Short mmCIF file of C-alpha atoms and ligand atoms in Angstrom, two decimals:
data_model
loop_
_atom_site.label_atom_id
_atom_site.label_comp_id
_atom_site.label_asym_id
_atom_site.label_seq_id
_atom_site.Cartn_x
_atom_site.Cartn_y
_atom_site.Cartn_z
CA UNK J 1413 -1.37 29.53 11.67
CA UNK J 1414 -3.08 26.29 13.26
CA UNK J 1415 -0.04 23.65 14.48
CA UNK J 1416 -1.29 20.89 12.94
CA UNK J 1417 -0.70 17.17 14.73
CA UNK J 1418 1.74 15.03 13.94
CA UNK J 1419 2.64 11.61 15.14
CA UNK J 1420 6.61 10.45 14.71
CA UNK J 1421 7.29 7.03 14.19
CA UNK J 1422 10.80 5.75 14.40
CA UNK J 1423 12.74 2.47 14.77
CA UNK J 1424 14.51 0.08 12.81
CA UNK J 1425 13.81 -1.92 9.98
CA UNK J 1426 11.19 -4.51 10.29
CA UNK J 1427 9.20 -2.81 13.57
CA UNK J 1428 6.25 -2.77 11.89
CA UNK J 1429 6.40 1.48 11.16
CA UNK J 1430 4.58 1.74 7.79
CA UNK J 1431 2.05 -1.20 8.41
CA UNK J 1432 0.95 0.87 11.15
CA UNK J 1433 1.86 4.00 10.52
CA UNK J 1434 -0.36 3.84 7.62
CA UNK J 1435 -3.36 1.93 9.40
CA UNK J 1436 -3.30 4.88 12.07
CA UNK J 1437 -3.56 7.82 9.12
CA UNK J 1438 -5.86 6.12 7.69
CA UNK J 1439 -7.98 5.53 11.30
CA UNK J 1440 -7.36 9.49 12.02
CA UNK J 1441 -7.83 10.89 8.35
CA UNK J 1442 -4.21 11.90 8.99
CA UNK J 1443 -1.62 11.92 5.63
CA UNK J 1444 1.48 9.13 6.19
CA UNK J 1445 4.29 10.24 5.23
CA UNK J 1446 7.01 7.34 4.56
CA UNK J 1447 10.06 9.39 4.71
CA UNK J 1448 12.28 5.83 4.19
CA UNK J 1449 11.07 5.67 0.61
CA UNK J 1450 12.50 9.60 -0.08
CA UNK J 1451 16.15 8.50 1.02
CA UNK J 1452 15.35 5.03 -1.49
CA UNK J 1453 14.64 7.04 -4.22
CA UNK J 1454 17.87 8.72 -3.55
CA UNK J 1455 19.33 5.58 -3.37
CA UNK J 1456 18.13 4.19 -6.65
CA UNK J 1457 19.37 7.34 -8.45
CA UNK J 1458 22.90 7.09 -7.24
CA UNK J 1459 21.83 3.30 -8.04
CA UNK J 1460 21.47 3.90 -11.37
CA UNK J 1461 24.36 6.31 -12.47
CA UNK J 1462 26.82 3.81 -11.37
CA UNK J 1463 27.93 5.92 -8.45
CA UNK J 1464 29.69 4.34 -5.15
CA UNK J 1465 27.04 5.38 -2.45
CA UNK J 1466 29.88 5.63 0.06
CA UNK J 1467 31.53 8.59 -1.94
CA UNK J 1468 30.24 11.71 -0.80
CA UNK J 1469 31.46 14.26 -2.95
CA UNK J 1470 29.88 12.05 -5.93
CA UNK J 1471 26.56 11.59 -4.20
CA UNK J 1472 26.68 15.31 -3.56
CA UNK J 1473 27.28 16.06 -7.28
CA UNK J 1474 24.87 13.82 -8.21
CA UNK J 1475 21.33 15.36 -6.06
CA UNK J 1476 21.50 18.66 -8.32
CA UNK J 1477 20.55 16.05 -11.21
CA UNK J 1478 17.24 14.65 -8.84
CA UNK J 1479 13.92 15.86 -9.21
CA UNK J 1480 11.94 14.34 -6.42
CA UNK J 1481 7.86 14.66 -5.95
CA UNK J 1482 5.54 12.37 -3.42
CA UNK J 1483 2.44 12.05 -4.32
CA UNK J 1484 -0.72 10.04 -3.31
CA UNK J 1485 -3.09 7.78 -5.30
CA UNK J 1486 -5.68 4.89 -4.30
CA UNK J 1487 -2.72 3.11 -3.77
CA UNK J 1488 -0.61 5.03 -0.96
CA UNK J 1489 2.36 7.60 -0.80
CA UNK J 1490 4.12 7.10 -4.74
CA UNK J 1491 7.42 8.14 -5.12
CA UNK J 1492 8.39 10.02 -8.34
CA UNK J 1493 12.10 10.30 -10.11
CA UNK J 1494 12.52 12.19 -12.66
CA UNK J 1495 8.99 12.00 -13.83
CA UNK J 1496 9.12 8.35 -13.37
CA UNK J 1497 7.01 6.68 -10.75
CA UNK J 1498 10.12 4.30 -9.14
CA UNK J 1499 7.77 3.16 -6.46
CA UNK J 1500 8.19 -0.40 -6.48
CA UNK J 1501 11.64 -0.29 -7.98
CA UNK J 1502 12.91 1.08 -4.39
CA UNK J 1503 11.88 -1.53 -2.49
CA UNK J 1504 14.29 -4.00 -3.84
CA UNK J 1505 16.66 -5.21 -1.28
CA UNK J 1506 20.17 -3.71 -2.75
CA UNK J 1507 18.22 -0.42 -3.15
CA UNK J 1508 17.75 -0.22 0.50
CA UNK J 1509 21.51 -0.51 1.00
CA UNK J 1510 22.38 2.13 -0.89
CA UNK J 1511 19.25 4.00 0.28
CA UNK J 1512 21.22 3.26 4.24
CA UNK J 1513 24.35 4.09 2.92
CA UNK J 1514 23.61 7.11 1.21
CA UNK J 1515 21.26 8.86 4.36
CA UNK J 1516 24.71 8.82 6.35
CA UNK J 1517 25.85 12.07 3.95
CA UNK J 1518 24.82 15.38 5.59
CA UNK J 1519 24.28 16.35 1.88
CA UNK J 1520 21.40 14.23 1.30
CA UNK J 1521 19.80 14.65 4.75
CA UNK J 1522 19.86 18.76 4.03
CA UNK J 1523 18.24 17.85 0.85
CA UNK J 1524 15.05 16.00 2.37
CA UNK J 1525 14.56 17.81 5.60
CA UNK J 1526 12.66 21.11 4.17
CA UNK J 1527 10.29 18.60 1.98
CA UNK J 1528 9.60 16.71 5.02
CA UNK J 1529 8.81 19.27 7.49
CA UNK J 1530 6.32 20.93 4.97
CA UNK J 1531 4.59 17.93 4.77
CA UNK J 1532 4.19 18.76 8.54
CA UNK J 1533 3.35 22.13 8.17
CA UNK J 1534 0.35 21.78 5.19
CA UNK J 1535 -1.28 18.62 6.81
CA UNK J 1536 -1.79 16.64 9.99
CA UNK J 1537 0.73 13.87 9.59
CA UNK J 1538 2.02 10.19 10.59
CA UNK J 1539 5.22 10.33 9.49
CA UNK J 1540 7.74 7.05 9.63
CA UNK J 1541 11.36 6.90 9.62
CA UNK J 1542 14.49 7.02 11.86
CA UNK J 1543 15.05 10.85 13.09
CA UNK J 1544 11.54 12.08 12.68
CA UNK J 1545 11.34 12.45 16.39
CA UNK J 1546 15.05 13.58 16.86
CA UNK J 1547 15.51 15.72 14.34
CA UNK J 1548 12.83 16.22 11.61
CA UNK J 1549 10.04 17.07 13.80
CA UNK J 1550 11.42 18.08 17.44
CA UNK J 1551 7.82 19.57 18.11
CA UNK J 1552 5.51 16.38 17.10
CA UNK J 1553 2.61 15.87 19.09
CA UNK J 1554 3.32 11.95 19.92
CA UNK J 1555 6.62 10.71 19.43
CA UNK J 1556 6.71 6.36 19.24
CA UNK J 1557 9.90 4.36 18.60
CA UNK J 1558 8.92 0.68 17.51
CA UNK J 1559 11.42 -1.92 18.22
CA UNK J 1560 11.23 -6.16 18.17
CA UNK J 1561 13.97 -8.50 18.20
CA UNK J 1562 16.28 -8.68 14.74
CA UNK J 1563 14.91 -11.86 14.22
CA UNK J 1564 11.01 -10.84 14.26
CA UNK J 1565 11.69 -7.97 12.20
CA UNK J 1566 13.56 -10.02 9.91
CA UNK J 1567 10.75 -12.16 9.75
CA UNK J 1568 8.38 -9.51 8.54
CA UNK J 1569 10.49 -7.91 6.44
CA UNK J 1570 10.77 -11.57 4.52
CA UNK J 1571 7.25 -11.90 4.35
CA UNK J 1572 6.63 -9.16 2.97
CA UNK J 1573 9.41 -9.32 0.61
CA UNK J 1574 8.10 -12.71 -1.16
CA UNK J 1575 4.47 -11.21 -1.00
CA UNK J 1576 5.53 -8.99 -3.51
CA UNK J 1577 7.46 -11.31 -5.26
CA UNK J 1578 11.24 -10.06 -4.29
CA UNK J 1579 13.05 -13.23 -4.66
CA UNK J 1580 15.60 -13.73 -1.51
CA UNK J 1581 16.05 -15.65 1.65
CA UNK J 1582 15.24 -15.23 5.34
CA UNK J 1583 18.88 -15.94 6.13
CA UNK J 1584 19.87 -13.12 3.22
CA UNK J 1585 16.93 -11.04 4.58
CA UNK J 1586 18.64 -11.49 8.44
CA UNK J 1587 21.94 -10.37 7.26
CA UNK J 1588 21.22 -7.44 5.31
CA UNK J 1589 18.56 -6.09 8.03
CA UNK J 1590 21.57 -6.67 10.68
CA UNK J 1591 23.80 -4.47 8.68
CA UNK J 1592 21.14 -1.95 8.18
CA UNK J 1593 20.76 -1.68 11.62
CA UNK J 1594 24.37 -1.13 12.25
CA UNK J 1595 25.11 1.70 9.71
CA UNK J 1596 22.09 3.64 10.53
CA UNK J 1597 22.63 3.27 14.00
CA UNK J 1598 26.19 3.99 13.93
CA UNK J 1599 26.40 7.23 11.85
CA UNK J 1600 27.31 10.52 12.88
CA UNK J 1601 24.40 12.28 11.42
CA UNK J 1602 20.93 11.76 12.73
CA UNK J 1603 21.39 8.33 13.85
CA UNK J 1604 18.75 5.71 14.32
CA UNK J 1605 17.67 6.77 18.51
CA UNK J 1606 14.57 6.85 20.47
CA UNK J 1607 13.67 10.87 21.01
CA UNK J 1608 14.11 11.69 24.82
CA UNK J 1609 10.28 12.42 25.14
CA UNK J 1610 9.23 9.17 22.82
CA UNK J 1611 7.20 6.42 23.98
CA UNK J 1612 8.78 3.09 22.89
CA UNK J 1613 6.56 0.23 21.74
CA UNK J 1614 8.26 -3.24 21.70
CA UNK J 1615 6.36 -5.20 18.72
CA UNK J 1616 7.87 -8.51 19.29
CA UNK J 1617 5.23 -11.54 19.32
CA UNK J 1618 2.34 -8.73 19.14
CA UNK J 1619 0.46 -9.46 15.94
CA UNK J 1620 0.01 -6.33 13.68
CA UNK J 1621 -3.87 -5.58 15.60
CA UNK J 1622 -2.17 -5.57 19.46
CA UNK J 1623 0.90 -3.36 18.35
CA UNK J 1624 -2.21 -1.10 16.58
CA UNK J 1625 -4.39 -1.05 19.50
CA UNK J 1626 -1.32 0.24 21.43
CA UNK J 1627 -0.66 2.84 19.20
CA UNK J 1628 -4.65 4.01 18.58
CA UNK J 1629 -4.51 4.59 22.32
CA UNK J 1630 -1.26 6.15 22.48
CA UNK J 1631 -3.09 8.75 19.80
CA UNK J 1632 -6.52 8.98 21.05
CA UNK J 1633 -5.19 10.00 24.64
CA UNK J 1634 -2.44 13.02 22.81
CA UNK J 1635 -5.38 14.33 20.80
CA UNK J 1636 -7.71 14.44 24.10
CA UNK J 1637 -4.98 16.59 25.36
O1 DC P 2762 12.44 2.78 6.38
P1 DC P 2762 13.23 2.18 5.21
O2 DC P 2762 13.78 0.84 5.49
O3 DC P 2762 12.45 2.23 3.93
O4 DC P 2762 14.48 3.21 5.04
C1 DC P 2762 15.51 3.00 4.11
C2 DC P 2762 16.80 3.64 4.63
O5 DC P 2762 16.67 5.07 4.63
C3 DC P 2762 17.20 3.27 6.04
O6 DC P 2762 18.09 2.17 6.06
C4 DC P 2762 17.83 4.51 6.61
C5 DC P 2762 17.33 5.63 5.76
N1 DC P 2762 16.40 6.52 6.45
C6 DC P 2762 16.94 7.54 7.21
O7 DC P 2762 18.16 7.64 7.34
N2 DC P 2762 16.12 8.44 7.83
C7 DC P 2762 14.79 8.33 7.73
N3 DC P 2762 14.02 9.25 8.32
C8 DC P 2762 14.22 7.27 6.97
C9 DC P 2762 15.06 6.37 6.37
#
């Protein structure tokens, strides 16, 4: 069976993964995966049947009753719950608490780690998230952690979040982005790390075509290899 290639993006929130995680499939004819919108759409489930996302035997209980496909149109990676298309509904900023909050259970990373890695398996892949190098894909063929100072990341992050209309503030935005960092950083269970064997990429003051260019070349030299 051919290995197929696969580039693993990690970091925190705000590095600038997707934007260019998705310009580089798109430059390769590669398939991006966005693995932080699987654990949202976890998080809006729990979201929505009142559960605490801290309570693990709930949030266990509760993943037998979730029905999860990915699937792509003209517009990306979609997300379907249920049968419903939540894709814009998880990118609201209390989802992505419980999204951070609910990634720290065991239970839930068991869940996604089979429908990640065949995503790896069936195509070549740029896949995003926080233990794609660590833990989901020990074997990928380029391994980049993205990083930039809280406060540029928060920056982006706001931008992006009153682009698509997500009413907040920059200080709010700061905050929650802080505390993200923290809990996904600080669990026990695939924490947020830079693989041994990954090349990190500090974004900070880059605008979004120097951090590609590093990351095109980063690519173009592994598949010369
Ligand atoms: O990348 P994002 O901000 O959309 O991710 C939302 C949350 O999901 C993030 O705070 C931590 C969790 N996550 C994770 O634990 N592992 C991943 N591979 C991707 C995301």
């Amino acid at each position: 069976m051919k290995k197929h290639f696969a580039v693993a993006i990690d970091g925190p929130s705000g590095a600038g993964k997707s934007t260019l995680a998705k310009r580089a499939a798109q430059r390769f004819g590669f398939v991006y995966v966005d693995t932080g919108a699987i654990y949202r759409t976890v998080g809006l489930f729990v979201f929505q049947e009142g559960i605490d996302p801290g309570d693990k035997e709930a949030v266990k209980e509760c993943l037998s009753k979730i029905k999860l496909q990915l699937c792509y149109d003209e517009r990306g990676q979609r997300m379907i719950l249920n049968g419903e298309d939540v894709s814009e509904r998880i990118r609201e900023p209390q989802i992505s608490m419980y999204a951070s909050a609910v990634s720290a259970h065991g239970c839930v990373r068991d869940f996604l780690l089979d429908m990640q890695r065949k995503l790896a398996e069936d195509y070549d892949v740029v896949m995003d998230g926080r233990d794609i190098g660590t833990v989901v894909l020990p074997n990928a063929s380029l391994k980049v952690f993205l990083t930039a100072t809280s406060e540029d990341r928060a920056r982006r992050r706001y931008e992006q979040l009153c682009e698509k209309g997500i009413g907040c503030t920059f200080e709010e935005t700061l905050r929650d982005l802080k505390q993200r960092d923290e809990n996904d950083s600080r669990r026990s269970l695939a924490p947020l790390k830079a693989a041994d064997d990954a090349i990190v990429l500090d974004t900070t003051g880059d605008t979004e075509s120097e951090s590609f260019d590093k990351l095109e070349k980063l690519i173009l030299e592994r598949l010369k290899k």
